[in-house]
XYZ file of C-alpha atoms in Angstrom:
518
model
C 49.398 52.936 49.109
C 53.049 53.684 49.363
C 52.250 57.404 49.501
C 49.622 56.840 52.216
C 52.064 54.755 54.222
C 54.610 57.529 54.026
C 51.983 60.055 55.146
C 51.038 57.873 58.103
C 54.695 57.450 59.040
C 55.211 61.210 58.863
C 52.214 61.858 61.097
C 53.437 59.275 63.585
C 56.873 60.893 63.655
C 55.359 64.342 64.279
C 53.100 62.957 67.028
C 55.983 61.222 68.791
C 58.151 64.345 68.525
C 55.416 66.469 70.108
C 54.967 63.982 72.954
C 58.706 63.908 73.621
C 58.881 67.708 73.715
C 55.913 67.881 76.079
C 57.460 65.326 78.427
C 60.805 67.150 78.443
C 59.227 70.506 79.281
C 56.915 69.266 82.012
C 57.721 70.746 85.445
C 59.336 68.364 87.909
C 56.193 67.801 89.976
C 54.125 67.116 86.834
C 56.771 64.727 85.555
C 56.712 62.911 88.882
C 52.949 62.471 88.522
C 53.243 61.114 84.978
C 55.927 58.674 86.097
C 53.751 57.611 89.051
C 56.353 58.801 91.553
C 55.063 57.720 94.964
C 56.664 60.708 96.766
C 54.678 63.939 96.947
C 55.172 67.212 98.837
C 52.201 68.597 100.756
C 53.813 71.846 101.934
C 57.175 73.589 101.971
C 57.965 76.818 103.855
C 60.886 78.986 104.980
C 60.384 81.463 107.847
C 62.879 84.236 108.612
C 63.294 85.683 112.104
C 66.040 88.249 111.489
C 68.629 88.583 112.937
C 68.304 85.402 115.015
C 67.384 82.440 112.846
C 65.664 80.967 109.821
C 63.407 77.879 109.886
C 62.736 75.488 106.996
C 59.760 73.097 107.062
C 58.751 70.270 104.723
C 55.675 68.009 104.843
C 55.810 64.992 102.521
C 54.242 61.571 101.999
C 54.938 58.362 100.080
C 52.197 56.098 98.722
C 54.485 53.092 98.229
C 57.272 52.906 100.819
C 58.337 54.566 104.085
C 60.301 57.798 103.713
C 63.743 57.558 105.332
C 65.593 60.834 104.791
C 65.207 64.392 103.529
C 68.256 66.502 102.702
C 68.114 70.307 102.688
C 70.653 72.075 100.451
C 71.178 75.812 100.994
C 73.140 77.960 98.531
C 74.181 81.552 99.347
C 74.716 84.066 96.549
C 78.113 85.161 97.912
C 79.536 81.623 98.168
C 80.529 78.957 95.656
C 79.812 76.122 98.056
C 76.525 74.998 99.588
C 75.367 73.874 103.000
C 73.973 70.335 102.992
C 71.848 69.167 105.936
C 70.636 65.518 105.879
C 67.701 64.984 108.265
C 66.610 61.496 109.320
C 63.547 60.303 111.222
C 61.852 57.030 112.023
C 60.731 55.784 108.570
C 57.064 56.410 107.819
C 54.844 57.080 104.826
C 53.980 60.565 106.084
C 56.690 62.723 107.650
C 57.436 66.360 108.458
C 61.010 67.664 108.445
C 62.389 70.842 110.038
C 65.741 72.615 109.949
C 66.672 75.522 112.254
C 69.428 77.750 110.807
C 71.031 79.916 113.487
C 72.159 83.316 112.208
C 74.921 83.608 114.776
C 78.555 84.583 114.247
C 79.238 81.333 112.396
C 76.231 81.606 110.066
C 75.498 85.315 109.924
C 73.755 86.431 106.743
C 73.518 90.192 106.148
C 70.455 91.946 104.812
C 70.276 91.496 101.053
C 71.682 87.957 100.970
C 69.920 85.727 98.423
C 69.360 82.105 99.446
C 68.421 79.253 97.094
C 67.323 75.974 98.638
C 65.991 72.542 97.652
C 64.861 69.365 99.430
C 65.885 65.845 98.334
C 63.567 63.101 99.643
C 64.330 59.353 99.574
C 62.344 56.281 100.652
C 63.269 52.708 101.587
C 62.521 51.389 98.085
C 65.067 53.668 96.455
C 62.623 56.244 95.136
C 63.754 59.870 95.320
C 62.236 63.248 94.665
C 63.852 66.693 94.470
C 61.796 69.831 95.009
C 62.111 72.708 92.525
C 64.621 75.371 93.710
C 63.181 78.222 95.742
C 64.706 81.608 96.570
C 64.562 83.789 99.642
C 66.098 87.221 100.248
C 67.263 88.095 103.747
C 65.530 91.261 104.960
C 65.287 92.867 108.374
C 61.795 91.592 109.168
C 61.529 93.758 112.294
C 60.609 96.799 110.203
C 58.087 97.699 107.505
C 60.390 98.815 104.723
C 59.533 101.271 101.974
C 61.460 101.355 98.704
C 62.389 103.744 95.906
C 64.737 103.018 93.019
C 66.361 104.768 90.092
C 68.658 103.135 87.570
C 70.985 100.722 89.342
C 70.387 101.900 92.914
C 67.552 101.413 95.394
C 67.032 103.022 98.807
C 65.075 101.375 101.632
C 63.764 103.072 104.789
C 61.018 102.754 107.430
C 58.893 104.884 109.787
C 59.431 108.000 107.662
C 57.326 109.558 104.861
C 57.892 109.073 101.148
C 59.511 112.515 100.977
C 62.326 111.190 103.161
C 62.870 108.323 100.736
C 62.977 110.759 97.832
C 65.618 112.763 99.702
C 67.698 109.600 100.105
C 67.311 108.777 96.418
C 68.389 112.266 95.333
C 71.333 112.285 97.729
C 72.447 108.886 96.446
C 72.347 110.082 92.841
C 74.339 113.231 93.617
C 76.935 111.254 95.577
C 77.366 108.721 92.781
C 78.039 111.463 90.214
C 80.918 112.771 92.320
C 82.229 109.268 93.014
C 82.123 108.337 89.316
C 84.220 111.394 88.468
C 86.813 110.705 91.157
C 87.122 106.961 90.513
C 86.725 106.872 86.742
C 84.444 103.821 87.016
C 80.697 103.358 87.499
C 78.213 100.853 88.843
C 77.365 97.999 86.495
C 75.288 95.951 88.950
C 72.296 96.930 91.080
C 72.950 98.055 94.667
C 70.716 98.328 97.731
C 71.042 100.921 100.485
C 69.301 100.192 103.815
C 68.778 103.266 105.991
C 68.159 102.726 109.715
C 66.500 105.345 111.870
C 68.808 105.066 114.874
C 72.024 103.473 116.063
C 70.326 100.754 118.128
C 68.318 99.487 115.163
C 71.430 99.505 113.004
C 73.736 97.758 115.480
C 71.249 94.954 116.041
C 71.418 94.159 112.306
C 75.193 93.536 112.338
C 77.151 90.321 112.960
C 77.181 89.424 116.681
C 80.927 90.029 117.023
C 80.930 93.495 115.433
C 83.022 96.164 117.119
C 81.050 98.679 119.155
C 82.253 101.609 117.072
C 80.779 100.320 113.791
C 78.229 102.844 112.552
C 77.794 101.907 108.863
C 78.643 98.950 106.670
C 79.084 97.984 103.017
C 78.827 94.297 102.088
C 80.354 94.822 98.666
C 80.272 91.128 97.721
C 76.469 91.257 97.623
C 76.150 94.967 96.690
C 74.405 95.959 99.927
C 75.117 98.812 102.352
C 73.542 100.033 105.592
C 73.766 103.429 107.292
C 71.981 105.380 110.009
C 70.179 108.612 109.090
C 68.028 110.257 111.743
C 66.678 113.129 109.671
C 66.989 115.329 106.600
C 69.657 117.523 108.227
C 71.805 114.647 109.505
C 75.484 114.925 108.544
C 75.498 111.197 107.792
C 73.801 111.998 104.472
C 76.959 113.797 103.356
C 79.464 111.665 105.239
C 78.386 108.042 105.676
C 76.229 107.688 102.562
C 78.962 108.592 100.017
C 81.490 106.648 102.100
C 79.593 103.371 101.725
C 78.685 104.069 98.103
C 82.384 104.468 97.295
C 83.063 100.960 98.600
C 80.299 99.495 96.432
C 81.424 101.306 93.269
C 85.106 100.452 93.757
C 84.566 96.764 94.408
C 82.295 96.262 91.421
C 85.364 97.054 89.303
C 88.288 95.787 91.370
C 89.324 92.197 90.694
C 92.405 92.369 92.916
C 92.847 92.722 96.658
C 92.710 96.418 97.512
C 94.859 97.550 100.471
C 92.661 98.651 103.351
C 94.417 102.011 103.599
C 93.533 102.717 99.950
C 89.994 101.330 100.176
C 89.059 103.288 103.296
C 91.078 106.371 102.409
C 89.259 106.580 99.084
C 85.890 106.257 100.829
C 86.691 109.081 103.260
C 88.085 111.187 100.402
C 84.730 110.977 98.588
C 82.716 112.151 101.576
C 81.075 115.542 101.118
C 81.579 116.237 104.816
C 84.617 115.695 107.062
C 84.451 116.468 110.761
C 87.140 118.744 112.126
C 88.229 116.155 114.661
C 89.557 113.916 111.893
C 91.840 116.687 110.657
C 92.925 117.424 114.239
C 93.673 113.741 114.761
C 96.031 113.764 111.802
C 97.812 116.893 113.039
C 98.373 115.161 116.370
C 99.915 112.179 114.585
C 102.279 114.506 112.740
C 103.297 116.281 115.927
C 104.052 112.980 117.641
C 105.650 111.439 114.522
C 103.196 108.587 114.990
C 101.965 107.831 111.472
C 101.068 104.151 111.199
C 103.284 102.247 108.714
C 101.232 101.333 105.656
C 102.168 97.672 105.842
C 100.375 97.495 109.197
C 97.085 98.678 107.699
C 97.216 97.092 104.268
C 94.937 94.166 105.200
C 92.788 95.536 108.009
C 92.401 98.340 110.522
C 92.774 98.089 114.322
C 89.787 96.947 116.320
C 90.478 99.584 118.978
C 88.283 102.625 118.263
C 90.930 105.314 118.787
C 93.588 103.505 116.745
C 91.058 102.822 114.012
C 90.197 106.512 113.891
C 93.896 107.286 113.436
C 94.045 104.806 110.558
C 91.069 106.402 108.815
C 92.414 109.917 109.294
C 95.829 108.961 107.949
C 94.444 107.002 104.990
C 92.232 109.931 103.985
C 95.187 112.324 104.040
C 97.301 109.954 101.963
C 94.592 109.613 99.297
C 94.177 113.381 99.256
C 97.934 113.676 98.691
C 97.780 111.115 95.859
C 95.021 112.983 94.029
C 96.838 116.309 94.381
C 100.217 114.856 93.355
C 99.276 112.540 90.482
C 95.985 114.071 89.337
C 92.527 112.644 88.725
C 93.395 111.043 85.360
C 96.203 108.910 86.762
C 94.138 107.970 89.803
C 91.323 106.957 87.451
C 93.800 104.854 85.489
C 94.960 103.146 88.681
C 91.434 102.245 89.772
C 90.480 101.086 86.283
C 93.575 98.884 86.113
C 92.425 96.916 89.177
C 89.688 95.459 87.010
C 91.744 94.875 83.869
C 94.731 92.877 85.044
C 95.747 89.934 87.177
C 98.634 91.859 88.681
C 98.777 92.760 92.400
C 97.583 96.224 93.386
C 101.141 97.417 93.983
C 102.071 96.530 90.399
C 99.024 98.362 89.051
C 99.934 101.355 91.198
C 103.498 101.448 89.922
C 102.362 101.232 86.304
C 99.715 103.936 86.701
C 101.521 106.335 89.026
C 105.171 105.411 88.519
C 105.693 104.604 92.199
C 105.004 101.594 94.413
C 103.582 101.739 97.937
C 106.994 101.762 99.641
C 108.199 104.761 97.671
C 104.819 106.463 97.851
C 104.870 106.250 101.636
C 108.417 107.601 101.806
C 107.607 110.433 99.405
C 104.541 111.347 101.464
C 106.520 111.313 104.723
C 109.123 113.668 103.285
C 106.380 115.965 101.999
C 104.991 116.147 105.561
C 108.446 116.695 107.099
C 108.212 113.307 108.770
C 111.052 110.774 109.148
C 111.851 108.927 105.933
C 110.770 105.313 105.660
C 113.431 104.291 103.127
C 117.209 104.450 103.135
C 119.163 107.189 101.396
C 120.171 104.864 98.559
C 116.596 103.896 97.885
C 115.466 107.516 98.000
C 117.979 108.249 95.226
C 116.480 105.453 93.186
C 113.039 106.910 93.850
C 114.040 110.350 92.573
C 115.446 108.880 89.368
C 112.266 106.883 88.840
C 110.074 109.921 89.389
C 112.055 112.025 86.926
C 111.393 109.411 84.258
C 107.740 109.168 85.256
C 107.202 112.918 85.066
C 108.517 113.084 81.496
C 107.045 109.886 80.050
C 103.871 107.805 80.374
C 103.819 105.200 83.119
C 104.744 102.472 80.668
C 107.723 100.165 80.717
C 110.917 102.009 79.738
C 113.389 100.652 77.206
C 116.210 98.534 78.539
C 119.771 99.548 77.595
C 120.616 95.878 77.287
C 118.660 95.842 73.998
C 121.391 97.945 72.404
C 124.088 95.632 73.705
C 122.212 92.626 72.323
C 121.830 94.286 68.912
C 125.562 95.039 68.684
C 126.434 91.591 69.940
C 124.133 90.015 67.337
C 125.817 91.935 64.509
C 129.268 90.980 65.688
C 128.238 87.341 65.987
C 127.308 87.382 62.310
C 130.381 89.230 61.003
C 133.174 88.446 63.415
C 132.513 85.258 65.431
C 135.638 85.527 67.498
C 135.113 89.151 68.548
C 131.423 88.519 69.217
C 132.301 85.775 71.680
C 134.574 88.137 73.594
C 131.914 90.857 73.648
C 129.309 88.361 74.893
C 131.518 87.436 77.833
C 132.000 91.125 78.652
C 128.261 91.719 78.424
C 127.453 88.844 80.811
C 130.044 90.102 83.283
C 128.567 93.595 83.400
C 124.989 92.285 83.531
C 125.745 90.284 86.664
C 127.551 93.248 88.164
C 124.503 95.441 87.480
C 122.154 92.880 89.065
C 124.287 92.800 92.218
C 124.244 96.592 92.379
C 120.442 96.677 92.091
C 120.062 94.052 94.819
C 122.038 96.273 97.178
C 119.455 99.076 97.003
C 116.267 97.133 97.784
C 113.901 99.350 99.825
C 114.801 99.406 103.509
C 113.765 101.486 106.519
C 115.724 104.599 107.421
C 118.007 104.504 110.455
C 116.094 107.402 111.993
C 112.759 105.644 111.572
C 110.366 106.591 114.400
C 107.714 104.004 115.353
C 104.103 104.986 116.032
C 102.936 105.368 119.592
C 101.780 102.081 121.043
C 102.430 98.474 120.134
C 100.239 97.497 117.195
C 101.368 93.923 116.803
C 103.903 91.689 118.547
C 107.077 91.600 116.567
C 106.289 94.678 114.494
C 108.833 96.981 116.146
C 110.925 98.552 113.364
C 114.677 98.265 113.308
C 117.288 100.098 111.302
C 119.372 97.301 109.844
C 116.902 95.260 107.803
C 117.873 94.824 104.177
C 114.327 94.254 102.914
C 110.924 95.419 104.192
C 109.650 91.864 103.790
C 111.914 90.752 106.637
C 109.999 92.816 109.146
C 106.528 92.708 107.600
C 105.173 89.163 107.848
C 103.350 89.821 111.130
C 103.047 93.562 110.768
C 99.392 93.907 109.785
C 96.322 93.920 111.964
C 94.795 90.454 111.818
C 91.309 91.507 112.862
C 88.994 93.104 110.320
C 86.950 95.656 112.173
C 83.550 94.222 112.921
C 84.136 90.969 111.033
C 83.516 87.580 112.684
C 86.074 84.757 112.528
C 86.514 82.851 109.293
C 84.343 79.758 108.999
C 85.088 76.525 107.222
C 81.698 76.088 105.580
C 80.030 79.486 105.638
C 82.033 82.696 105.296
C 80.025 85.930 105.543
C 80.742 88.440 102.779
C 83.617 90.825 103.392
C 83.006 94.341 104.596
C 84.774 97.347 106.159
C 84.073 100.041 108.788
C 84.371 103.799 109.207
C 84.371 105.949 112.410
C 82.439 109.192 112.717
C 83.794 111.467 115.465
C 86.542 110.181 117.799
C 84.429 110.766 120.899
C 81.025 111.545 119.451
C 79.652 114.632 117.732
C 81.386 117.573 119.437
C 78.244 119.647 118.911
C 76.101 117.300 121.006
C 76.012 116.594 124.728
C 77.150 113.280 126.127
C 79.712 112.563 123.422
C 80.873 108.962 123.545
C 83.528 106.774 121.868
C 83.253 106.589 118.080
C 81.250 104.274 115.877
C 83.053 103.243 112.727
C 81.286 102.759 109.423
C 82.091 100.588 106.481
């Protein structure tokens, strides 16, 4: 009997364990039914009307008490916070709730955005019910998209045959091979490329406050890019496509803030096609001594189309100079370092190339026979630094103070009195050396020539500043080309822009002001 009792106890334990596991793994709606939850959902929908709005609908009923409130929670894949929208109505046992989400400048969501949403329903008796999470991807519902993919990249197009999509896929693969070689990094997340047939279709898919010159965009935070390609022989296949792909590849690696001049210059550098007008624009800047100071374009480019075109032209030429001066391996090391350290970009640049942005800019100006941007004393320091860099890896050099410390340590052990005297001498010379270094902090040259036009109030250069930081706080462009104002509760993913021709394609009639692409 004892054995039988043990067998019965064992069976009971197994039965209870199975029931517990079944109850734990029941879906939420099934669990609600088992627990006799009085709240049920009859229907739940989300309708997208891109680019204007998105509508959420919920129909629910309660068999026990009047429903009082339903709360819609929306989570965007590029944000860590959620939107919470409580909706109240006159309490009733059967209610329908709606929420209208405007996709205006304050709530713009680009194509490719993933949305997760849930409803929380509560009644007057304290019962509550939460719907299972649902997902929705923002797509441009105005067009019937076709898709082709290979590896980590997918191309999307409309109103063209499959052969056109295959051309896009092949062109994307060829562009990525060249970009991988130049950057030294590759994609490790899937990307989506949306190809519009004409400029009007493309522009209507952008944020409402986008600049008129925007002609292509890369939302690198969500791995999406959009361009315009009219046909198989369109130059945008060799210009805009690799430009946007460069942004996506770079920002999948970079964990630090990349200066805009480097980000955009790198994208233009990787284009397979460069219009002659961009080269001519740069020559004009050299003739007028009107190169834009790098600190003015480190965070954003001008919103004005012509000034933006100057910024792109200049940034491209600087990146071309960097690749020719330092070589592909060091440039690869720089880009790779942006994903391997918590240091600012300028620190990574100095470690990889042996020169920071201030000295790089000055070195480039001298190479172009342009006015120096640093003082004579700082140029001397630059030359000494470069000599060391050319002969040794871009690692930290040994400090001569180590030798002094070693000698001082030995003397402290053997001759205490003499060691104390030597220590005092060492401290004296260390402070003297620190004061000497402080006197040669980078500063603008006295013959510094400002660029044509006033880029920002208070940014006029002067010749007697001791430190670039004293004249830089307000020196950058505050507007990101094509980007709406920052929002407190919903910030669209960051993106950049790139101009094609300064006044349209010179080979076509009716050339007009440029459209810039990100």
